[in-house]
PDB file of C-alpha atoms and ligand atoms in Angstrom:
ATOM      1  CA  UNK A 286     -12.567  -3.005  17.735  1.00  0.00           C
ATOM      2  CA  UNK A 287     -14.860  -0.661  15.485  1.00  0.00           C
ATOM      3  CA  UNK A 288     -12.368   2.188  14.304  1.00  0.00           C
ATOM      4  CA  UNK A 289     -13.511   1.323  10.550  1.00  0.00           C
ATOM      5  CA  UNK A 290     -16.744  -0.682  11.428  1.00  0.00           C
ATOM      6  CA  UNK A 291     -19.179   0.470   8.120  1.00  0.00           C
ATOM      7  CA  UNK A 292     -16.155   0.858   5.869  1.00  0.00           C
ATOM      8  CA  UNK A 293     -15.375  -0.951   2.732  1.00  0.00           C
ATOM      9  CA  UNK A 294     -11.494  -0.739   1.860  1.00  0.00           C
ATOM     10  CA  UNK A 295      -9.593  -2.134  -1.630  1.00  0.00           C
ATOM     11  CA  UNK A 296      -6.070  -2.995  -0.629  1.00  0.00           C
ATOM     12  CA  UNK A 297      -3.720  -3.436  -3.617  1.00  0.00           C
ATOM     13  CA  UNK A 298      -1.287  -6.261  -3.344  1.00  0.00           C
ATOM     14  CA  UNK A 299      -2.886  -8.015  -0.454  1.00  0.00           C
ATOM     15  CA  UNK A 300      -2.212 -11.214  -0.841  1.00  0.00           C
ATOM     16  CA  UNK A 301       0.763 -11.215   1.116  1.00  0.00           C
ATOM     17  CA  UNK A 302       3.170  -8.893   3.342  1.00  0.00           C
ATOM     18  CA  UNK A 303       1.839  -5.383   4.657  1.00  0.00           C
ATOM     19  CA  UNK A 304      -0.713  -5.826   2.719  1.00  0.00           C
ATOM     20  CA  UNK A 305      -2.387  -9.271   3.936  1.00  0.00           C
ATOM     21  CA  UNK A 306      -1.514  -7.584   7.269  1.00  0.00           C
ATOM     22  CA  UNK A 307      -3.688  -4.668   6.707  1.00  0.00           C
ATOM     23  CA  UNK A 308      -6.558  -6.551   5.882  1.00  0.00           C
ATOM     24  CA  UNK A 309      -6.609  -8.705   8.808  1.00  0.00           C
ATOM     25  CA  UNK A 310      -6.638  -5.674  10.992  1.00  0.00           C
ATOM     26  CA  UNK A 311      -9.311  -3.755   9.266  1.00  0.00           C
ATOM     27  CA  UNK A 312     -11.632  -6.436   9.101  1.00  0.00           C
ATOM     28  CA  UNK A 313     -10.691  -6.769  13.089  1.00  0.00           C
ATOM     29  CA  UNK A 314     -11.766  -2.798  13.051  1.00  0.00           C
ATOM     30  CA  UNK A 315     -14.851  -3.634  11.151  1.00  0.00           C
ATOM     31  CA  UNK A 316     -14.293  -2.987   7.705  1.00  0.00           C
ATOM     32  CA  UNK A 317     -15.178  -5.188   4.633  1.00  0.00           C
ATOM     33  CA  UNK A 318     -12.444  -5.442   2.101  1.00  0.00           C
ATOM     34  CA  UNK A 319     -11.222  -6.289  -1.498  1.00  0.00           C
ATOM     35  CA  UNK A 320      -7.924  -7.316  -1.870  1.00  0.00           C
ATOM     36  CA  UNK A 321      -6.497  -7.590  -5.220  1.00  0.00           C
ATOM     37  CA  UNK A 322      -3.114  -9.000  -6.272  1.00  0.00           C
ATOM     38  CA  UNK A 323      -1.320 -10.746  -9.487  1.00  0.00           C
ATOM     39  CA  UNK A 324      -0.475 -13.698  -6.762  1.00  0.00           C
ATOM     40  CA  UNK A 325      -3.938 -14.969  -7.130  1.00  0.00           C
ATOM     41  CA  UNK A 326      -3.697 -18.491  -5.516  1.00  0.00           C
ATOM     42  CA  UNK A 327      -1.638 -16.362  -2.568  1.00  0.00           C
ATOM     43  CA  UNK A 328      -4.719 -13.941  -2.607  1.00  0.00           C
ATOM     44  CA  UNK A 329      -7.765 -16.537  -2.447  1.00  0.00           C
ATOM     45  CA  UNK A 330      -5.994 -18.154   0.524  1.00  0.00           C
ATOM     46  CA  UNK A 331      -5.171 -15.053   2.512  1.00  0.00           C
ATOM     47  CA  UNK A 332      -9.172 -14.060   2.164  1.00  0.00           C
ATOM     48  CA  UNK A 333     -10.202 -17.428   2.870  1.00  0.00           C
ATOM     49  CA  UNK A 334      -7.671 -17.318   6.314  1.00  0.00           C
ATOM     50  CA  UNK A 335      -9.203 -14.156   7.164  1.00  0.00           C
ATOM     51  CA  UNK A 336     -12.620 -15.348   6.366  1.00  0.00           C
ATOM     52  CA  UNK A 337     -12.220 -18.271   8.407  1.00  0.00           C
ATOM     53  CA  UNK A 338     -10.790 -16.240  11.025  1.00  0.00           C
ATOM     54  CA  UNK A 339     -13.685 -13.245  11.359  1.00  0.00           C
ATOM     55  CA  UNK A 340     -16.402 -14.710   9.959  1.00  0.00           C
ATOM     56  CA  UNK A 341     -17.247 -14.855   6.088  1.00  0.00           C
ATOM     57  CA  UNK A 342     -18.117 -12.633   3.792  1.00  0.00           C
ATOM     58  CA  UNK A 343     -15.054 -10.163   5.363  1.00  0.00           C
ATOM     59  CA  UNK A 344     -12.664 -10.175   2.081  1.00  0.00           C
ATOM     60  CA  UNK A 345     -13.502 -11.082  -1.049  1.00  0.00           C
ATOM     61  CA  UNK A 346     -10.070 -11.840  -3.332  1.00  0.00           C
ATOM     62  CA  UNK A 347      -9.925 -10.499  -6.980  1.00  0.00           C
ATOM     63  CA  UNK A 348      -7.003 -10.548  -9.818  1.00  0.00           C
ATOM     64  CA  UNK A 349      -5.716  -6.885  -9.794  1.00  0.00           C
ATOM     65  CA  UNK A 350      -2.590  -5.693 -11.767  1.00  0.00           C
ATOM     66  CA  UNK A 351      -2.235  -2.395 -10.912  1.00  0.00           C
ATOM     67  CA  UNK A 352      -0.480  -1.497 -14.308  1.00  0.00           C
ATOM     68  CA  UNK A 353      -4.161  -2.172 -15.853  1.00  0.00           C
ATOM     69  CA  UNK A 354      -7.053  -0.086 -15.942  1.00  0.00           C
ATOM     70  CA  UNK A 355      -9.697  -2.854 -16.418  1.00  0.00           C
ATOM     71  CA  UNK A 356      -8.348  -4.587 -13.471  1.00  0.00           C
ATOM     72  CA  UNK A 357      -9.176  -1.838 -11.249  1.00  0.00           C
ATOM     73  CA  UNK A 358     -12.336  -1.156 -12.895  1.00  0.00           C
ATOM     74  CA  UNK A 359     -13.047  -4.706 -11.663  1.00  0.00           C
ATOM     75  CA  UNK A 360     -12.194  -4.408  -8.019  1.00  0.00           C
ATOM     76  CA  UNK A 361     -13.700  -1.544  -7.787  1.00  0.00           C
ATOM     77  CA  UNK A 362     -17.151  -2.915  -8.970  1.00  0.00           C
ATOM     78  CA  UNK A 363     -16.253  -5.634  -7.410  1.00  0.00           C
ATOM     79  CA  UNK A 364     -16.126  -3.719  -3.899  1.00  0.00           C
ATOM     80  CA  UNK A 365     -19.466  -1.675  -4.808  1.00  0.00           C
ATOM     81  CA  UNK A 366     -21.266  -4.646  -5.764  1.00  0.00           C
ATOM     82  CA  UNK A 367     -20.233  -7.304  -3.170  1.00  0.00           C
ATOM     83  CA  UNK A 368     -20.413  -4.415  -0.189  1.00  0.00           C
ATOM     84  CA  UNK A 369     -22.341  -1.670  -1.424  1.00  0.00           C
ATOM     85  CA  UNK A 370     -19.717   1.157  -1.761  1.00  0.00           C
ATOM     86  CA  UNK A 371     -15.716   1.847  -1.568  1.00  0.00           C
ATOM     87  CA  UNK A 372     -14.660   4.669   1.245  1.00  0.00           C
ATOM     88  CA  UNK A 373     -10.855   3.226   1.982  1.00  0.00           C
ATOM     89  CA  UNK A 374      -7.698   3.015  -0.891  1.00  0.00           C
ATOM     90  CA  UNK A 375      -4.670   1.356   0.445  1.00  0.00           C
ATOM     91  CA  UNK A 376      -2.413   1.547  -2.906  1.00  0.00           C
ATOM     92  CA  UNK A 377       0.212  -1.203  -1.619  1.00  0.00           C
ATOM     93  CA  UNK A 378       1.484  -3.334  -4.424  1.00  0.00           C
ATOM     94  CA  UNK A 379       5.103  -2.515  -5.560  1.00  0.00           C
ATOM     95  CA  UNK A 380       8.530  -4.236  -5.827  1.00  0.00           C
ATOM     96  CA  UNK A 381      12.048  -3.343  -5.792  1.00  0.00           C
ATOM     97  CA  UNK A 382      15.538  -4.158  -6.807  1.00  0.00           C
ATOM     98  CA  UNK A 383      18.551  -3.043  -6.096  1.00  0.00           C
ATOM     99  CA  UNK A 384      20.202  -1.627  -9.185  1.00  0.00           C
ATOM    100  CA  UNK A 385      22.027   2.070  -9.567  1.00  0.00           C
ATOM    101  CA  UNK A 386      21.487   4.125 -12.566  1.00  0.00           C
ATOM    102  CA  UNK A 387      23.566   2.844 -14.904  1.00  0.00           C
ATOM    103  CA  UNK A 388      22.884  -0.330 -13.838  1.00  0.00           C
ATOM    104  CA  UNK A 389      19.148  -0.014 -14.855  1.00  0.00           C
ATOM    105  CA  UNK A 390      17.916  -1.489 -17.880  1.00  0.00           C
ATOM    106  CA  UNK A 391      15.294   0.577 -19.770  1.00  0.00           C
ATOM    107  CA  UNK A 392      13.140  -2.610 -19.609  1.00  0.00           C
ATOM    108  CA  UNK A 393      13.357  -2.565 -15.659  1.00  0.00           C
ATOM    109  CA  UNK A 394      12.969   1.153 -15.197  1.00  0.00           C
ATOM    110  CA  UNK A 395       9.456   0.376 -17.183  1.00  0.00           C
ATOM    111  CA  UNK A 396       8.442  -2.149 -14.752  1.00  0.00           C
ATOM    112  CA  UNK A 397       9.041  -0.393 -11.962  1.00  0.00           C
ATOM    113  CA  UNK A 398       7.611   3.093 -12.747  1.00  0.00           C
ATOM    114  CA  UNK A 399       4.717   0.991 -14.436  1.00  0.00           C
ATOM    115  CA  UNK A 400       3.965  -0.338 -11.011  1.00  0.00           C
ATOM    116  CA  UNK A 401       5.088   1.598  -8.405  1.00  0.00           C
ATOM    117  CA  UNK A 402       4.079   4.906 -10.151  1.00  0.00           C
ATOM    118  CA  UNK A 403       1.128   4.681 -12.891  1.00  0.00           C
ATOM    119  CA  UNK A 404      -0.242   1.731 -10.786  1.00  0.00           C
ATOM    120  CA  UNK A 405      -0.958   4.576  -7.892  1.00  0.00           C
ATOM    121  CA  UNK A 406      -1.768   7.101 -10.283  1.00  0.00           C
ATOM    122  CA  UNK A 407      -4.452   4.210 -11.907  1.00  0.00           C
ATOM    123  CA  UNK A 408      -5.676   3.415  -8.394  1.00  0.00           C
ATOM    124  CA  UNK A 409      -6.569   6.607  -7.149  1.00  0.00           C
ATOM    125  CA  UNK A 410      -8.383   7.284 -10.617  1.00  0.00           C
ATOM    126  CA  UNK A 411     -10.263   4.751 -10.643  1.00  0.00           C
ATOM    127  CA  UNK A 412     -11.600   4.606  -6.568  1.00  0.00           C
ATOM    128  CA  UNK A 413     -12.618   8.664  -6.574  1.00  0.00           C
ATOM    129  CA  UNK A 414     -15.794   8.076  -8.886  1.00  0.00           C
ATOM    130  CA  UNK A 415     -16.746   5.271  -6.021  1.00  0.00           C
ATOM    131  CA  UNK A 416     -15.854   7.261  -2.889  1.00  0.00           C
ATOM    132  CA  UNK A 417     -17.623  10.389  -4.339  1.00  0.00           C
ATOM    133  CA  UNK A 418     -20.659   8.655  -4.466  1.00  0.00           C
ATOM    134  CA  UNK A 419     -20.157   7.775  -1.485  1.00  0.00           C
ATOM    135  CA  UNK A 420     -19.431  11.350   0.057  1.00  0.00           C
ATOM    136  CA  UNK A 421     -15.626  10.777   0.928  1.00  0.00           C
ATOM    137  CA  UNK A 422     -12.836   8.314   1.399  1.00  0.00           C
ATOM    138  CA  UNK A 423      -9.328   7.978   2.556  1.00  0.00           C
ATOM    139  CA  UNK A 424      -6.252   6.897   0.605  1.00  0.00           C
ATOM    140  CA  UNK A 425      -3.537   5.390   1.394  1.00  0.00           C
ATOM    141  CA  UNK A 426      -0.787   5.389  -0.387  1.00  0.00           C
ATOM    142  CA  UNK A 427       2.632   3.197   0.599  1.00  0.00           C
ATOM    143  CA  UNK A 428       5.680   4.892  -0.313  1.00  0.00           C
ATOM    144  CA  UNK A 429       8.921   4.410   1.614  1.00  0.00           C
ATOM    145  CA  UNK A 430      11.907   5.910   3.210  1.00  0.00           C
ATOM    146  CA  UNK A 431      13.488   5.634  -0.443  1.00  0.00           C
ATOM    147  CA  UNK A 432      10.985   7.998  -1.083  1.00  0.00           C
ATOM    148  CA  UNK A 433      12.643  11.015   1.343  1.00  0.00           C
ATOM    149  CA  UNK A 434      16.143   9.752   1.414  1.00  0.00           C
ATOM    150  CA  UNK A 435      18.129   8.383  -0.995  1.00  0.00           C
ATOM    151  CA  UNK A 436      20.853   5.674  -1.567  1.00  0.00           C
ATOM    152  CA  UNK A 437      23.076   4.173  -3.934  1.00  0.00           C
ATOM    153  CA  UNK A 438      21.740   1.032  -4.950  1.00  0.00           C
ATOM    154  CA  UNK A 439      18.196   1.541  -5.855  1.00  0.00           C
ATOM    155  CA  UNK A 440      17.514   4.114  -8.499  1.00  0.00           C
ATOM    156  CA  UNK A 441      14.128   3.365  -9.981  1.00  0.00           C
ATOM    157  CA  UNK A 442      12.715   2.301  -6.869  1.00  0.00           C
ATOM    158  CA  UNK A 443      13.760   5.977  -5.496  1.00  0.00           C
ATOM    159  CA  UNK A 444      12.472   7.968  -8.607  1.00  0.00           C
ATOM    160  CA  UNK A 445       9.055   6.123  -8.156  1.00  0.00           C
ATOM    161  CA  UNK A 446       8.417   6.128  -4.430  1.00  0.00           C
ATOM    162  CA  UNK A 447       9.471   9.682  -4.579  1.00  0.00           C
ATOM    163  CA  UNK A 448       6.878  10.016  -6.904  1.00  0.00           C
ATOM    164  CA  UNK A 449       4.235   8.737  -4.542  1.00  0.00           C
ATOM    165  CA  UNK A 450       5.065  11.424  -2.349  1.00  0.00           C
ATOM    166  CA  UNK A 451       4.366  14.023  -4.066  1.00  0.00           C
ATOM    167  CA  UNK A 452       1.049  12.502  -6.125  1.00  0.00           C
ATOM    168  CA  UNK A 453      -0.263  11.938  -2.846  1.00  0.00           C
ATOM    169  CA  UNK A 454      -0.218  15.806  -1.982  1.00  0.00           C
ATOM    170  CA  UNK A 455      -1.251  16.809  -5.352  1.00  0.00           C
ATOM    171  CA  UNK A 456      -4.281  14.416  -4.782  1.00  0.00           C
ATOM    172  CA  UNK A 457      -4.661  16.041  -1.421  1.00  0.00           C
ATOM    173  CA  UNK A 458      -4.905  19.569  -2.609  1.00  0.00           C
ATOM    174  CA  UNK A 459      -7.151  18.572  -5.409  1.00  0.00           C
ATOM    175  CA  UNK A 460      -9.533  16.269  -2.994  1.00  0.00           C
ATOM    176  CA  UNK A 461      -9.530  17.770  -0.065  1.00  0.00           C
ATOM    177  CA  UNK A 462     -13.286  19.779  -0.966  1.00  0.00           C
ATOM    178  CA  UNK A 463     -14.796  16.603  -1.807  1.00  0.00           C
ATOM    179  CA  UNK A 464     -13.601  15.619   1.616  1.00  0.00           C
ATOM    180  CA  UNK A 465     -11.303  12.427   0.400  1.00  0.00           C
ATOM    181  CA  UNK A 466      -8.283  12.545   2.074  1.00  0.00           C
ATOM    182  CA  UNK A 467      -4.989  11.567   0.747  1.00  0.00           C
ATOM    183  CA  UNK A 468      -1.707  10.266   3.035  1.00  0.00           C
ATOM    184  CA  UNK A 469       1.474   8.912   2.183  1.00  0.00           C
ATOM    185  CA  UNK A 470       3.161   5.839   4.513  1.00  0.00           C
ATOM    186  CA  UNK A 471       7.146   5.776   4.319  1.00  0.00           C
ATOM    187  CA  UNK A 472       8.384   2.110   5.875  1.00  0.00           C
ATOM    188  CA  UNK A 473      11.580   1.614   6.976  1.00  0.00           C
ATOM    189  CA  UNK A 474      12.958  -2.020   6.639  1.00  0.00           C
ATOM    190  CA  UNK A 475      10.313  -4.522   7.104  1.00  0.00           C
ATOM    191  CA  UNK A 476      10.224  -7.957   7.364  1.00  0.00           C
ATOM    192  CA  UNK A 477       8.065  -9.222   4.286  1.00  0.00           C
ATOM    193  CA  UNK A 478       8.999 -11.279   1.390  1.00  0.00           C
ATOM    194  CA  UNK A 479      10.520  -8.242  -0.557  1.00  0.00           C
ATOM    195  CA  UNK A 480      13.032  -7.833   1.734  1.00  0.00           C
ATOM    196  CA  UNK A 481      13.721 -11.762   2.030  1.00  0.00           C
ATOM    197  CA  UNK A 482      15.158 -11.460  -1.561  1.00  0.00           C
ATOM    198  CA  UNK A 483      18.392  -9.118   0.223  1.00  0.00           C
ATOM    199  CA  UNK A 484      20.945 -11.752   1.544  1.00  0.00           C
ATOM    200  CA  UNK A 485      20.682 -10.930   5.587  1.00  0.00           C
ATOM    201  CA  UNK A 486      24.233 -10.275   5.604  1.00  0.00           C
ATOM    202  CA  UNK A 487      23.281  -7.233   3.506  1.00  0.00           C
ATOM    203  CA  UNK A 488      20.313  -6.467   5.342  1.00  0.00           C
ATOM    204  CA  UNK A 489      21.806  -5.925   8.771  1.00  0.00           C
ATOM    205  CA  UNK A 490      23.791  -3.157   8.289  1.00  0.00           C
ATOM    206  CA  UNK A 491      20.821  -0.980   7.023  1.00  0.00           C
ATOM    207  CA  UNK A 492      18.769  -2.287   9.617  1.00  0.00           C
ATOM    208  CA  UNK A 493      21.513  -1.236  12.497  1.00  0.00           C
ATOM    209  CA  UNK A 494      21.441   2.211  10.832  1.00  0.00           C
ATOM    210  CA  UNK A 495      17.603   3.024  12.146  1.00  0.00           C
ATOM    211  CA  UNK A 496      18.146   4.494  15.843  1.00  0.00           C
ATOM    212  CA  UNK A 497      15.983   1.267  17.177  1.00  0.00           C
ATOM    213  CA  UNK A 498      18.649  -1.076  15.738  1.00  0.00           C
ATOM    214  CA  UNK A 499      15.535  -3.523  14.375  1.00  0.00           C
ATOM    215  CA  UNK A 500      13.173  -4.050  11.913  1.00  0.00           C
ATOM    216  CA  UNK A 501       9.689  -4.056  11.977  1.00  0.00           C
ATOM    217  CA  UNK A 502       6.561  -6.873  11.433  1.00  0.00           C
ATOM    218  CA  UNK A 503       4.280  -5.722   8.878  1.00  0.00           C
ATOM    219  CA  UNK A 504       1.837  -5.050  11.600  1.00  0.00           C
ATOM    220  CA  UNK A 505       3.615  -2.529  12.779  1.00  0.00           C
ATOM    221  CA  UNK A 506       2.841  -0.476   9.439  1.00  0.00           C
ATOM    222  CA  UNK A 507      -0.725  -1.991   9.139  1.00  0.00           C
ATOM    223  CA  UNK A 508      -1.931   0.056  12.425  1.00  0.00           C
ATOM    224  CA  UNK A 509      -0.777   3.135  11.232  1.00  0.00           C
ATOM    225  CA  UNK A 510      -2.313   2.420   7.765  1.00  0.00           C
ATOM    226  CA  UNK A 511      -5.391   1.845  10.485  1.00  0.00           C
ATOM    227  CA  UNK A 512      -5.646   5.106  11.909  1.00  0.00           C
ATOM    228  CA  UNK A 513      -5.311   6.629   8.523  1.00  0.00           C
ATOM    229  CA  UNK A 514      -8.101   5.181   6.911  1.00  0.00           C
ATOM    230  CA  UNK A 515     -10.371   5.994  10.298  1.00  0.00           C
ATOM    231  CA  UNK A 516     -12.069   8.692  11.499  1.00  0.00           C
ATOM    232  CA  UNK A 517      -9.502   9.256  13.853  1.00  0.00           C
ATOM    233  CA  UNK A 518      -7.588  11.427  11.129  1.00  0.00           C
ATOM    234  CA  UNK A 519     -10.184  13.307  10.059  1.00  0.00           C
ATOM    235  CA  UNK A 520      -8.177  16.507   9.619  1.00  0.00           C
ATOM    236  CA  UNK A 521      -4.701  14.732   8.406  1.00  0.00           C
ATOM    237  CA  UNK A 522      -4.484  14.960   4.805  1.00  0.00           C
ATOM    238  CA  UNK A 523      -1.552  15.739   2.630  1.00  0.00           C
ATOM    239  CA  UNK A 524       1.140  13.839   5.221  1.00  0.00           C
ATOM    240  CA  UNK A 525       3.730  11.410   4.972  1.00  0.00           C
ATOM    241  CA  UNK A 526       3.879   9.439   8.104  1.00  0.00           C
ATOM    242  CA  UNK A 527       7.235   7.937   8.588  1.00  0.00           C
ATOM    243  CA  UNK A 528       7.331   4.630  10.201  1.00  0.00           C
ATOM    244  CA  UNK A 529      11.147   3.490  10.638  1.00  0.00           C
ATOM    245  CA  UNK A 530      12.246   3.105  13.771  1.00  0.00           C
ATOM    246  CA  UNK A 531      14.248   6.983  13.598  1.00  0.00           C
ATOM    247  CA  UNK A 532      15.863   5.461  10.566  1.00  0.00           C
ATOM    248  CA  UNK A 533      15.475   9.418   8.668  1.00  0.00           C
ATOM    249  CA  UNK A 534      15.778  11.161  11.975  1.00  0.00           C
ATOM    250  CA  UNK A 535      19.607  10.788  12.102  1.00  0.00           C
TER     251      UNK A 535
HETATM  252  N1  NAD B 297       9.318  -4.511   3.090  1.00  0.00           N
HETATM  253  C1  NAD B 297       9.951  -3.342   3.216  1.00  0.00           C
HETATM  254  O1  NAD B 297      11.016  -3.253   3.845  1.00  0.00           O
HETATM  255  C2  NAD B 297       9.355  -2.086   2.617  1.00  0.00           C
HETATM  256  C3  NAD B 297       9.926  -0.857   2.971  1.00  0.00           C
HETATM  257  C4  NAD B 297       9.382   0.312   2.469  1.00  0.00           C
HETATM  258  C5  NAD B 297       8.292   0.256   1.619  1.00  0.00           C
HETATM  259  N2  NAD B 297       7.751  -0.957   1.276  1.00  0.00           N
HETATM  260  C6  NAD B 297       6.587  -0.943   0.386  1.00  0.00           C
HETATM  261  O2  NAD B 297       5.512  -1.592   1.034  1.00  0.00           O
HETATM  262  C7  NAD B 297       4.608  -2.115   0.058  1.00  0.00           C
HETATM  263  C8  NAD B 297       4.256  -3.542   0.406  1.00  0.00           C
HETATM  264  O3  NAD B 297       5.412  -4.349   0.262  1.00  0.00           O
HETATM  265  P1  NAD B 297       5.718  -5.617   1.198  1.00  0.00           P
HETATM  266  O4  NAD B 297       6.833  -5.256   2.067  1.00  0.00           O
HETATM  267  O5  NAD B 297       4.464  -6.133   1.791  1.00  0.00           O
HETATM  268  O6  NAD B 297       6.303  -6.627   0.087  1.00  0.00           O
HETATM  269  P2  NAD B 297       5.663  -7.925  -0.606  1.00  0.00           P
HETATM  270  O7  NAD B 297       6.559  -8.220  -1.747  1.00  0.00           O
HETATM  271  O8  NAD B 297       5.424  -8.967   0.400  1.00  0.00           O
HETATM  272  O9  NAD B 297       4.236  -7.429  -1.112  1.00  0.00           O
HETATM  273  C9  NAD B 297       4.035  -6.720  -2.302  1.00  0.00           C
HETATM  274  C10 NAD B 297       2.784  -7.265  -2.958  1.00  0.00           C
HETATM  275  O10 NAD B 297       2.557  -6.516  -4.176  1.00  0.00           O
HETATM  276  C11 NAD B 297       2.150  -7.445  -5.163  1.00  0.00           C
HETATM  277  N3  NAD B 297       2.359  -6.935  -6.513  1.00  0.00           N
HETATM  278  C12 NAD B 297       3.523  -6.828  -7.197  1.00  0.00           C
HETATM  279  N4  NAD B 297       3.270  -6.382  -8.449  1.00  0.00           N
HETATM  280  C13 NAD B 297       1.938  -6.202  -8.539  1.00  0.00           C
HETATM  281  C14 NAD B 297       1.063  -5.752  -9.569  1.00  0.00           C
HETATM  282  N5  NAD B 297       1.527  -5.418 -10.793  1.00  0.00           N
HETATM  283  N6  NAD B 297      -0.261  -5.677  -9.317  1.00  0.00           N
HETATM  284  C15 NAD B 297      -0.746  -6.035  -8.103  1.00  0.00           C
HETATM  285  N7  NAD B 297       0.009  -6.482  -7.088  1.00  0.00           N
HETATM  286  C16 NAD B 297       1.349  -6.567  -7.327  1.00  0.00           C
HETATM  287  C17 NAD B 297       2.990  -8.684  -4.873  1.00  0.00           C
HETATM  288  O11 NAD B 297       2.476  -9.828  -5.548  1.00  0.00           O
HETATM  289  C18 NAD B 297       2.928  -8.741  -3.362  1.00  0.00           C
HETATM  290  O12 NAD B 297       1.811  -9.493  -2.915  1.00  0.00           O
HETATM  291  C19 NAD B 297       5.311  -1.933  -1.286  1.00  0.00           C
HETATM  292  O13 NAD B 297       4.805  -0.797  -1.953  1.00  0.00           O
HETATM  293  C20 NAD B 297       6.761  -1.702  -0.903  1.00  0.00           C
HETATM  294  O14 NAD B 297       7.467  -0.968  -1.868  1.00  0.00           O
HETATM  295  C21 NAD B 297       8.268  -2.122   1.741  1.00  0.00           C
END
């Protein structure tokens, strides 16, 4: 009930998916926390559900693109102001699509990298300043199996949750004395609106190929997110937790 009770956590792209599943169970652990998203009518409602759910004054909503540095200035501020410091990170906005290499337009590689990349890079720069002052913090950042493996329909999303990998140990290494740790989550197929965009006749081969033959809720990401950002991993920074049902194992 408690494992982040006394914690204040920003959760990019929380209006909807893993991420609107990660704030209800951190605010079930305890925690106060800022979600931001570009779906801002989808991001008031989500706080006011969980709000009316746990009590208010849980989750406050606020406009974040992660491409933009004022944005996170403001949610930042935002969670220092409303609940008097920031210890948590979960950098969780991204999208997809399913295009190969050549496929790519330079427009769409831009997008992508813009969000799924910088917008990481922009979030962990801007939440350090807060978490120093606060003594520590944990971050969280979502990557994806298409960040370990690769495959042959989704180049940009690959490059840049890749990326996210390997930011998240350099952040580690450089961190880890100011006692902010730094983790990396790698979903397999989950069931969320991103992956309602892949006609399910498409979808249920890849899903077969994960050893468990199903895919997940978004819960099933949000505990491990959980456990992350507690106490309970006090000495687990620089990992990639895989959560796929086997899907990489094979
Ligand atoms: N669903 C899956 O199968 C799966 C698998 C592996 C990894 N992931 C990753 O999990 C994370 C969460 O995705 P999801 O499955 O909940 O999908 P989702 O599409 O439901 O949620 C993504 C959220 O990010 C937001 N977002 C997009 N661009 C943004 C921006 N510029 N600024 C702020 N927010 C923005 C969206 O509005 C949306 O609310 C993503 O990083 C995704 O790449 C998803």
């Amino acid at each position: 009930m408690d494992r982040l009770k006394g914690k204040v956590a920003l959760i990019s792209g929380g209006a909807r998916g893993q991420g609107a599943a990660e704030a209800r169970l951190f605010v079930g652990e305890g925690a106060k926390v800022v979600i931001g998203d570009v779906l801002d009518e989808q991001c008031r409602k989500t706080a006011e559900e969980i709000n009316s759910n746990f009590g208010a004054n849980s989750v406050a909503a606020v406009h974040l693109d992660v491409t933009r540095a004022a944005d996170w200035r403001a949610a930042v501020e935002l969670c220092e102001r409303q609940f008097g410091g920031l210890d948590i990170l979960v950098n969780n906005a991204g999208i997809a699509n399913m295009k190969g290499i050549e496929q790519t337009s330079e427009e769409e590689w831009d997008t992508i990298v813009n969000i799924n990349q910088k917008g990481v890079w922009l979030g962990m720069k801007s939440a350090i300043p807060a978490m120093r002052r606060r003594g520590g913090g944990s971050i969280i950042n979502i990557s994806s199996i298409f960040g370990i493996i690769g495959s042959s329909g989704s180049a940009a999303y690959h490059g840049t949750k890749g990326a996210v990998r390997l930011l998240t140990k350099a952040a580690a290494v450089q961190y880890a004395p100011e006692k902010i740790r730094v983790n990396s989550v790698h979903p397999g197929v989950i069931l969320t609106p991103m992956v309602d965009v892949v006609p399910r006749s498409q979808l249920q081969p890849i899903i077969e190929m994960a050893p468990m033959k199903r895919a997940a809720q978004p819960e099933e990401v949000a505990w491990c997110v959980v456990f992350l950002a507690s106490d309970e991993a006090s000495f687990v920074t620089g990992a990639e937790l895989v959560v796929d049902g086997g899907y990489t194992a094979v």
